[in-house]
Amino acid sequence: MSAAELPFEILAHIARFLTSNEKLCCATICKAWKQPFLESLWIIIRLNNYRNVEYICDMLTSQPNIFEKDTHRTRTLFLGKGLSMSEKQLGIIQQHFQYVETLGVTEQSLGSSEFGEFADWSQWKSLKNMDFCVEGLTLYNQMKEFLRILSFLPCLRHLETNKTTDVPSVVYKLGDFETIHLYLPKLEYMSILGNIEDFTTEDLVRIKTVVPAHKLTVAKFRIFDLDLRWLCYFSRKYPNLHTLELVCFPIPEKASLFRKEAIAMIPSLSNSFQRLTKVTINCTLGMGWGFTAFWDMLRQFGVSIKHLEYRLIGCHSDINQSIMTISKCTRSCSETLELLFMSNTLRCDNPSTIPNTLGSLPRLVDLCIIMEGVHIAIDALLDNCTALRKLRLTVKTISINSNDTSDITMHDLRSLELTKATTGTDVFNYLSHRCPQLNSMRLASMKVVGPVSKDTGVLYFDMSYTHFDYLHFTSVFFYATNDGTENDYSSVNLLNFGTSDPEMNPEGASETVFNLGDIENKMPLDDPLWLHVYCNIVSCMQIDDLRILDQEESDFTQEYFEAYESNVESYYPDHIRRSWWGQVPKESWKDDLHRGYVRFYFNYVGRYVIKTYDGCEDILWNKLYATLS
């Protein structure tokens, strides 16, 4: 089948993935392509400036019959920021684009002080999805007008409010939520940005008789001040929620306000949040303590949370209080949790504290911890999370409690990402022994420390039991610790990849194989690959860079380390100018020889990336990580 014979439906589907300019180009390819690609231009309309608005309104009023079929094809309409459309212009748009299913209204898209004479929101009664900036309405009572608009949209299933400033001014009352669901009986997804007013005495009575919004399954609230009793309202109002997101940053005095009252209301709530499986909490540490009432509620009613994201901002003066907050969170759903994302600014020096705080999570398969001020013992983490398949750690240091690999329980960890941490080479050797299924690993902005042999100059990075499909190093620097300390002046900047050393190759492990894939400098399997990390001066800035030594340099390096002990004694350079991280300029690479080199051992590597900066490969890693089972 030739391109000209492709069915209309296939061409229309292809057009969904093209830009407007690409669609116009395709429309000129051949006669058969013209109609589907031109029609596809009308599916999504974006009015990004006032000239667009004037042009399309003039066109529709002067030649309505010509464009009637085209405007009826439009399913998505976006009104750009600052259009200040008049009521008459809005009325024209509504009259001609009656089959819109998705509408985006940003800040000050609508400029009229009121809508009544020309605008007719009932023309969009088939609307299913709307993203609306309430604060962008140029009205004294923005909420009243917003609710009036919603009264004309009974088919709406997805409602999201966006913001104009970092601090929203719109305030929602309990009655506003009741009105929203009265007007939108089919609503399934609701994301609200604004402030929520504290409950009145009348509201507390009203909570007991609210009519549940059974259709709503996803609720997201991005608010500043939260009366914790609202959680009790949400549990009654939304019995079928499977996803709940709360982003709130209250003033300190209000963080625990009404906490006791909220706890007292829990017994009156029967079987709350029974369908809830995903929870996202983003708040201050003080507010996190207030949320203990919420975690108690989940535990009391046996809610099976599978996906939990918990971000805490700020430091609590009492570290025990902070630890208790985290513990309450994870232990409320420890038996069902499958994915956990934990982020906070806690500082903790004991590497066993965080693993012990999280406790046993037998079903957890995906764990991400971002706590740049804590130390973590990774072996304790694996002990507590026996089903873990994917692990991401952004912490201060990573260690192991025991180097003994003779009596360890094997673990099925598949993917590992470590960022911004200092760790030792012993950790990777331990992981290679314990995690035989580990097949992808990314290290980024890492400091790896270990002993350099005084006889051979080798710092071993030994993962010889590990078969990697994908290995990724970004800004990973190595340091010698022969004196028992780690400092920036003991950097080891020569890296060596090659076939396995028979003396180091463990029983049952095959030769190390490297496939550089698309990298231009392909390495023969029998030859070593030498890399050098050096300092490059760019616009008066010190930039760390990486290069492959050429054949002559590689031969010189190989010969140097074959007689390392005698070479070091005969030549040990002093007072060398180095960068902050301990690198020398590119041409001074020989001044790094006396410091030794890092020798990498792997069972197999299908593809690897080694570099000193972020880039496209980091995006590739994120996509790869997301698809790993």
XYZ file of C-alpha atoms in Angstrom:
629
model
C 0.000 0.000 0.000
C 1.385 3.388 -1.020
C 1.262 6.454 1.244
C -1.490 7.944 -0.928
C -3.687 4.888 -0.259
C -3.596 5.105 3.534
C -7.125 5.200 5.005
C -8.535 8.518 6.207
C -8.764 7.220 9.790
C -5.071 6.297 9.929
C -4.012 9.688 8.561
C -6.263 11.447 11.075
C -4.690 9.426 13.885
C -1.169 10.270 12.690
C -2.113 13.960 12.626
C -2.752 13.886 16.385
C 1.004 13.608 16.973
C 2.075 16.439 14.647
C 2.500 20.181 15.111
C 0.390 22.648 13.127
C 3.251 23.375 10.719
C 3.826 19.659 10.168
C 0.128 19.156 9.438
C 0.208 21.962 6.849
C 3.220 20.367 5.170
C 1.516 16.968 5.070
C -1.601 18.524 3.531
C 0.475 19.514 0.484
C 2.045 16.066 -0.065
C -0.775 14.682 -2.174
C -4.487 15.168 -2.806
C -5.497 12.203 -0.622
C -3.727 13.726 2.370
C -5.158 17.229 2.084
C -8.538 16.774 3.756
C -7.535 14.682 6.820
C -4.592 16.919 7.718
C -6.454 20.196 7.165
C -9.391 18.942 9.211
C -7.029 17.924 12.001
C -5.946 21.565 12.351
C -9.357 22.319 13.850
C -9.336 19.583 16.505
C -7.318 21.736 18.924
C -7.591 25.532 18.836
C -5.252 27.761 20.865
C -6.010 31.469 21.127
C -2.733 32.785 22.513
C -3.052 36.523 21.831
C -5.708 39.137 21.255
C -4.993 39.323 17.508
C -5.969 35.647 17.230
C -9.231 36.399 19.020
C -10.083 39.363 16.787
C -9.212 37.447 13.626
C -11.246 34.352 14.391
C -14.253 36.360 15.644
C -14.268 38.514 12.490
C -13.928 35.409 10.330
C -16.796 33.606 12.064
C -19.186 36.579 11.928
C -18.458 37.495 8.291
C -18.456 33.947 6.850
C -20.253 31.694 9.338
C -21.448 29.115 6.802
C -17.994 28.484 5.364
C -16.425 27.564 8.693
C -19.389 25.871 10.368
C -18.210 22.330 9.619
C -14.661 23.155 10.690
C -15.615 24.700 14.044
C -17.832 21.717 14.805
C -14.722 19.512 14.637
C -13.014 21.385 17.479
C -12.851 19.322 20.661
C -10.212 21.249 22.632
C -10.061 25.028 23.114
C -7.392 26.955 25.051
C -7.803 30.640 25.929
C -4.385 32.173 26.562
C -3.234 34.441 29.364
C -4.220 38.101 29.295
C -6.630 37.962 26.336
C -9.270 40.032 28.179
C -11.953 38.801 25.792
C -15.094 40.874 25.718
C -18.429 39.266 26.471
C -19.405 39.644 22.829
C -16.262 37.843 21.639
C -16.830 35.066 24.148
C -20.399 34.734 22.893
C -19.197 34.336 19.293
C -16.703 31.658 20.340
C -19.370 29.806 22.318
C -21.894 29.978 19.486
C -19.553 28.522 16.854
C -17.524 26.057 18.949
C -20.434 24.188 20.516
C -18.866 20.718 20.483
C -15.843 21.546 22.612
C -15.132 18.837 25.200
C -12.006 20.308 26.816
C -11.644 23.982 27.784
C -8.647 25.814 29.247
C -9.184 29.289 30.736
C -6.048 30.968 32.094
C -5.384 34.218 33.940
C -7.448 37.149 32.618
C -8.542 35.271 29.518
C -11.992 36.694 30.154
C -12.129 40.452 30.501
C -15.821 41.223 31.000
C -16.956 42.278 34.424
C -20.057 40.143 34.003
C -21.533 37.682 31.521
C -25.182 37.854 30.710
C -26.227 39.653 27.541
C -24.050 37.936 24.899
C -22.140 35.088 26.546
C -24.052 31.835 26.864
C -22.260 29.121 28.840
C -25.082 26.678 28.119
C -23.663 26.436 24.569
C -20.891 24.371 26.174
C -23.188 22.014 28.030
C -21.357 19.064 26.434
C -18.072 20.148 28.053
C -16.331 17.270 29.861
C -12.996 18.746 30.975
C -12.222 22.259 32.194
C -9.110 23.933 33.606
C -10.235 27.320 34.935
C -8.489 30.269 36.613
C -11.037 31.526 39.147
C -8.775 34.364 40.284
C -8.538 35.536 36.685
C -12.189 36.603 36.697
C -12.324 40.400 36.880
C -15.220 40.388 39.290
C -15.724 41.396 42.907
C -17.295 38.046 43.796
C -15.204 35.590 41.790
C -16.559 32.501 43.520
C -20.179 33.439 42.839
C -19.520 33.867 39.112
C -17.464 30.670 38.966
C -20.302 28.664 40.510
C -22.790 30.295 38.134
C -20.660 29.193 35.172
C -20.552 25.638 36.520
C -24.346 25.564 36.693
C -24.405 25.441 32.859
C -21.954 22.519 32.593
C -23.780 19.410 33.864
C -21.644 16.981 31.817
C -18.342 18.100 33.324
C -16.264 15.142 34.516
C -12.857 16.759 35.042
C -12.510 20.111 36.845
C -9.221 21.797 37.655
C -8.579 25.330 38.887
C -5.242 26.964 38.101
C -3.521 29.915 39.739
C -2.364 33.438 38.974
C -0.062 33.942 41.969
C 1.847 31.823 44.464
C -0.632 32.774 47.181
C -4.228 32.172 46.018
C -6.904 34.595 47.165
C -10.007 32.523 46.428
C -11.604 31.050 49.555
C -13.814 27.946 49.424
C -16.500 27.298 52.009
C -18.263 24.045 52.722
C -21.336 25.376 50.917
C -19.240 26.010 47.793
C -18.214 22.353 47.611
C -21.816 21.297 48.060
C -22.868 23.624 45.226
C -20.123 22.345 42.917
C -21.353 18.778 43.253
C -24.986 19.848 42.954
C -24.234 21.419 39.560
C -21.754 18.732 38.435
C -23.316 15.340 39.230
C -20.963 13.502 36.823
C -17.736 14.953 38.228
C -15.003 12.300 38.549
C -11.835 14.390 38.914
C -11.501 17.598 40.930
C -8.362 19.650 41.567
C -8.888 22.788 43.637
C -6.400 25.608 44.213
C -7.264 28.169 46.858
C -7.864 28.589 50.552
C -10.407 26.691 52.612
C -12.348 28.465 55.300
C -12.513 27.090 58.835
C -15.709 25.287 59.768
C -18.505 27.182 61.409
C -20.784 25.673 64.055
C -23.424 25.194 61.362
C -20.900 23.403 59.136
C -20.115 20.873 61.859
C -23.791 19.982 62.034
C -24.105 19.892 58.247
C -21.207 17.427 57.847
C -23.294 14.663 59.387
C -25.950 14.867 56.658
C -23.946 15.646 53.504
C -24.977 13.825 50.335
C -22.019 11.730 49.078
C -20.559 12.538 45.663
C -20.231 8.916 44.566
C -18.841 9.673 41.100
C -15.740 11.505 42.335
C -12.688 9.217 42.376
C -9.799 11.723 42.270
C -9.564 14.767 44.564
C -6.598 17.153 44.755
C -6.486 20.147 47.074
C -3.700 22.730 46.886
C -4.395 25.046 49.774
C -2.623 27.106 52.427
C -4.715 26.934 55.568
C -6.375 23.645 56.396
C -8.740 22.979 59.255
C -8.015 19.274 59.838
C -11.715 18.616 60.325
C -12.042 18.993 56.561
C -10.533 15.499 56.313
C -13.620 14.195 58.072
C -15.818 16.033 55.578
C -13.869 14.592 52.637
C -14.225 11.072 54.038
C -18.027 11.441 54.157
C -18.430 13.377 50.921
C -16.155 11.225 48.736
C -16.607 7.554 49.708
C -15.322 6.268 46.351
C -12.041 8.183 46.168
C -9.098 6.136 44.947
C -6.695 9.111 44.763
C -6.325 11.925 47.298
C -3.740 14.708 47.097
C -3.287 17.383 49.769
C -0.789 20.215 49.352
C -0.942 22.656 52.258
C 1.435 25.117 53.926
C -0.383 26.709 56.881
C 1.050 29.261 59.280
C 2.788 27.542 62.246
C 0.116 28.573 64.739
C -2.535 26.873 62.649
C -0.670 23.644 61.901
C -2.157 21.677 64.805
C -5.286 23.755 65.313
C -8.440 21.619 65.646
C -6.314 18.453 65.700
C -7.974 17.187 68.883
C -11.405 18.004 67.481
C -10.588 16.104 64.278
C -9.465 13.056 66.270
C -12.675 13.193 68.295
C -14.725 13.072 65.073
C -13.045 9.904 63.742
C -15.158 7.371 65.704
C -18.306 8.768 64.079
C -16.931 8.004 60.603
C -17.750 4.462 59.570
C -15.531 2.755 56.969
C -14.029 5.959 55.567
C -11.917 6.019 52.388
C -12.450 2.302 51.751
C -11.503 2.594 48.059
C -8.514 4.884 48.624
C -5.300 3.434 47.154
C -3.147 6.474 46.328
C -2.307 9.336 48.718
C -0.048 12.341 48.147
C 0.723 14.687 51.041
C 2.889 17.781 50.589
C 3.144 19.997 53.658
C 5.370 21.495 56.351
C 6.773 19.296 59.102
C 4.505 21.034 61.601
C 1.466 20.253 59.496
C 2.797 16.726 59.058
C 2.424 16.224 62.790
C -1.147 17.428 62.496
C -1.772 14.774 59.837
C -1.253 12.009 62.386
C -5.030 12.159 62.827
C -5.365 11.232 59.155
C -2.925 8.304 59.434
C -4.752 7.098 62.538
C -7.997 7.187 60.561
C -6.544 5.095 57.741
C -5.151 2.515 60.141
C -8.355 2.346 62.172
C -10.509 1.652 59.120
C -8.015 -0.714 57.450
C -7.612 1.378 54.295
C -5.381 -0.406 51.749
C -3.039 2.334 50.545
C -0.766 1.068 47.762
C 0.813 4.290 46.493
C 2.047 6.911 48.986
C 3.945 10.145 48.317
C 4.857 12.129 51.425
C 6.809 15.395 51.170
C 7.631 17.308 54.343
C 9.268 20.734 54.180
C 11.103 22.432 57.044
C 12.888 21.115 60.110
C 11.239 20.285 63.408
C 13.171 21.309 66.524
C 12.498 17.881 68.000
C 13.954 15.123 65.795
C 11.946 12.499 67.681
C 8.761 14.357 66.740
C 9.794 14.271 63.073
C 10.641 10.566 63.219
C 7.281 9.823 64.838
C 5.507 11.726 62.047
C 7.158 9.551 59.389
C 6.581 6.367 61.369
C 2.851 7.109 61.821
C 2.586 7.618 58.076
C 4.234 4.408 56.857
C 2.903 2.105 59.559
C -0.678 3.104 58.831
C -0.437 1.114 55.589
C 2.716 -0.983 55.950
C 1.044 -4.262 54.939
C -0.367 -2.975 51.634
C 2.105 -0.326 50.456
C 3.654 -1.014 47.026
C 5.121 2.389 46.110
C 6.577 4.917 48.557
C 8.028 8.351 47.801
C 9.413 10.061 50.902
C 11.001 13.521 50.908
C 11.918 15.871 53.762
C 14.659 18.091 55.168
C 15.328 15.975 58.242
C 18.917 15.672 59.521
C 19.905 12.377 61.090
C 23.381 10.856 61.577
C 22.374 7.338 62.602
C 22.216 5.201 59.404
C 19.745 2.778 60.984
C 17.193 5.410 62.034
C 15.349 5.817 58.723
C 15.152 2.061 57.907
C 13.884 1.383 61.427
C 11.418 4.276 61.203
C 9.952 3.023 57.934
C 9.670 -0.430 59.465
C 8.809 -3.635 57.659
C 7.174 -3.063 54.255
C 6.710 -6.597 52.875
C 4.878 -5.624 49.654
C 6.869 -2.529 48.725
C 8.310 -2.776 45.199
C 9.240 0.858 44.451
C 10.948 3.132 46.995
C 12.272 6.671 46.556
C 13.832 8.543 49.486
C 14.975 12.154 49.094
C 16.501 13.222 52.422
C 19.783 15.004 51.772
C 20.531 15.376 55.485
C 20.291 11.727 56.551
C 22.615 8.725 56.601
C 21.174 5.389 55.476
C 22.286 1.790 55.919
C 21.178 0.229 52.643
C 21.396 -3.340 53.939
C 18.894 -2.533 56.702
C 16.609 -1.009 54.076
C 16.727 -4.185 51.986
C 16.079 -6.299 55.088
C 12.853 -4.378 55.762
C 11.678 -4.269 52.124
C 12.018 -7.856 50.952
C 9.917 -7.429 47.771
C 11.676 -4.239 46.624
C 12.451 -4.063 42.893
C 13.268 -0.367 42.333
C 15.195 1.877 44.734
C 16.099 5.564 44.513
C 18.122 7.277 47.236
C 19.130 10.935 47.486
C 20.773 11.118 50.903
C 23.952 12.318 52.611
C 25.742 8.992 52.990
C 25.017 5.352 52.130
C 26.653 2.581 54.103
C 26.221 -1.025 55.206
C 26.115 -2.272 58.776
C 28.155 -5.373 57.984
C 30.693 -6.265 55.283
C 30.165 -9.977 55.816
C 28.793 -11.482 52.579
C 29.133 -15.122 53.645
C 25.720 -15.311 55.287
C 23.287 -12.921 53.604
C 19.735 -13.321 52.334
C 19.557 -12.805 48.579
C 17.411 -9.906 47.392
C 15.571 -9.417 44.078
C 16.340 -5.705 43.637
C 16.363 -4.918 39.884
C 17.047 -1.184 39.555
C 19.084 1.231 41.674
C 19.600 5.002 41.513
C 21.857 6.832 43.979
C 22.180 10.632 43.913
C 24.147 13.310 45.816
C 25.507 10.836 48.347
C 28.899 9.796 49.656
C 29.377 6.042 49.785
C 32.086 3.403 49.790
C 33.178 0.820 47.253
C 32.291 -1.848 49.823
C 28.603 -0.952 49.364
C 28.692 -1.879 45.668
C 30.544 -5.119 46.348
C 27.888 -5.981 48.936
C 25.046 -5.197 46.515
C 26.661 -7.327 43.813
C 26.707 -10.314 46.169
C 23.244 -9.792 47.615
C 21.244 -8.621 44.560
C 21.898 -11.049 41.671
C 18.912 -9.673 39.693
C 20.228 -6.085 39.675
C 20.329 -5.092 35.988
C 20.234 -1.281 35.851
C 22.022 1.326 37.938
C 22.487 5.076 37.828
C 24.887 7.060 40.002
C 24.661 10.867 39.823
C 26.587 13.595 41.687
C 28.202 10.930 43.856
C 31.411 10.673 45.881
C 32.680 7.095 46.056
C 35.492 6.381 48.507
C 37.690 3.361 49.021
C 41.250 2.159 49.693
C 43.940 2.391 47.006
C 46.452 -0.459 47.017
C 49.948 0.794 47.859
C 51.428 -1.999 45.727
C 49.338 -1.672 42.543
C 47.596 1.715 42.826
C 44.197 0.090 42.301
C 40.927 1.221 43.863
C 38.556 -1.665 43.169
C 34.935 -1.016 42.169
C 33.937 -4.651 42.268
C 30.472 -5.703 41.112
C 31.656 -8.851 39.376
C 28.479 -10.780 40.161
C 26.281 -8.189 38.430
C 24.918 -8.463 34.883
C 23.987 -4.918 33.822
C 21.733 -4.152 30.900
C 22.183 -0.456 31.592
C 24.802 1.397 33.649
C 24.876 5.172 33.995
C 27.437 7.396 35.750
C 26.911 11.172 35.864
C 29.369 13.311 37.869
C 30.713 10.402 39.920
C 34.040 11.163 41.606
C 36.335 8.721 43.385
C 38.526 9.322 46.429
C 41.195 7.336 48.240
C 40.767 6.688 51.964
C 44.047 5.051 52.910
C 44.486 7.408 55.859
C 41.012 6.632 57.155
C 39.623 9.954 56.007
C 38.077 11.286 52.824
C 38.987 14.693 51.418
C 38.985 16.530 48.118
C 42.777 16.293 47.810
C 42.840 12.494 47.462
C 40.771 12.281 44.290
C 41.418 9.351 41.961
C 40.840 10.579 38.416
C 41.928 7.687 36.187
C 39.273 5.080 35.411
C 39.860 1.686 33.840
C 37.401 -0.629 32.115
C 38.489 -3.903 30.587
C 38.265 -7.672 30.700
C 38.202 -9.409 34.067
C 41.325 -10.072 36.083
C 41.502 -13.866 36.714
C 42.640 -13.171 40.284
C 39.571 -11.011 40.934
C 37.041 -12.962 38.871
C 34.794 -14.889 41.307
C 33.779 -18.464 40.740
C 30.790 -18.694 38.420
C 31.163 -15.164 37.002
C 31.869 -14.824 33.287
C 34.279 -12.358 31.714
C 33.365 -8.708 31.842
C 31.976 -7.566 28.498
C 31.398 -3.962 27.451
C 29.263 -2.887 24.544
C 29.578 0.863 23.977
C 26.628 0.874 21.591
C 26.380 4.216 19.820
C 29.504 5.693 21.430
C 31.986 6.494 18.672
C 35.099 5.019 20.351
C 34.334 1.307 20.452
C 36.625 -0.776 22.618
C 37.902 -4.219 21.550
C 36.974 -6.730 24.224
C 40.604 -7.691 24.866
C 41.888 -4.115 25.302
C 41.499 -1.913 28.375
C 39.674 1.396 28.183
C 41.299 4.246 30.081
C 39.361 7.392 30.990
C 40.588 10.566 32.657
C 38.519 13.061 34.654
C 40.073 16.507 34.295
C 39.352 20.180 34.916
C 38.375 22.369 31.979
C 38.358 26.179 32.302
C 35.283 27.639 30.566
C 34.577 31.384 30.888
C 36.665 31.582 34.073
C 34.725 28.648 35.534
C 36.131 25.268 36.496
C 34.178 22.561 34.675
C 34.910 18.892 35.246
C 35.121 16.892 32.035
C 35.934 13.378 30.876
C 37.969 11.968 27.995
C 39.229 8.634 26.665
C 43.024 8.342 26.642
C 44.468 7.675 23.198
C 46.467 4.530 22.450
C 49.851 6.052 23.286
C 48.573 7.485 26.562
C 46.865 4.202 27.420
C 50.065 2.229 26.823
C 52.038 4.638 28.997
C 49.451 4.357 31.770
C 49.398 0.566 31.573
C 53.192 0.377 31.872
C 53.211 2.860 34.748
C 50.849 0.793 36.877
C 52.653 -2.464 36.099
C 55.505 -1.011 38.160
C 53.433 1.322 40.319
C 55.320 0.964 43.599
C 58.719 1.849 42.151
C 57.305 4.600 39.914
C 55.613 6.334 42.848
C 58.832 6.294 44.860
C 60.832 7.812 41.992
C 58.330 10.547 41.124
C 55.746 12.094 43.410
C 54.666 15.567 42.181
C 54.072 18.333 44.717
C 52.117 21.581 44.703
C 49.950 20.751 41.717
C 47.149 23.166 40.933
C 43.827 21.343 41.191
C 40.147 22.194 40.946
C 37.807 22.257 43.919
C 37.084 18.541 43.458
C 40.732 17.619 42.935
C 41.115 17.504 39.129
C 44.071 18.756 37.049
C 43.989 20.370 33.575
C 43.720 18.044 30.597
C 47.376 18.340 29.578
C 48.559 17.517 33.127
C 46.958 14.086 33.202
C 50.239 12.360 34.149
C 50.156 14.230 37.467
C 47.236 11.962 38.421
C 49.147 8.709 37.898
C 50.654 8.577 41.387
C 47.162 8.708 42.916
C 46.225 5.377 41.391
C 43.186 4.405 39.348
C 39.701 2.962 39.696
C 39.314 -0.557 38.315
C 35.745 -1.561 37.440
C 34.585 -5.172 37.541
C 31.190 -6.291 36.254
C 29.879 -9.612 35.032
C 28.419 -7.944 31.943
C 27.448 -4.456 30.775
C 25.119 -4.118 27.796
C 25.200 -0.340 27.634
C 26.858 2.257 29.765
C 27.096 6.034 29.925
C 29.868 7.836 31.808
C 29.925 11.630 31.860
C 30.331 14.660 34.090
C 27.135 16.539 33.222
C 23.387 15.977 32.925
C 21.804 15.576 29.519
C 19.548 13.532 27.260
C 20.727 10.259 28.783
C 19.315 11.355 32.144
C 15.903 11.777 30.526
C 16.367 8.343 28.949
C 17.128 6.871 32.376
C 13.933 8.336 33.859
C 11.890 6.791 31.061
C 13.684 3.482 31.473
C 13.149 3.515 35.242
C 9.435 4.204 34.803
C 9.003 1.145 32.567
C 10.934 -1.290 34.746
C 8.800 -3.912 36.437
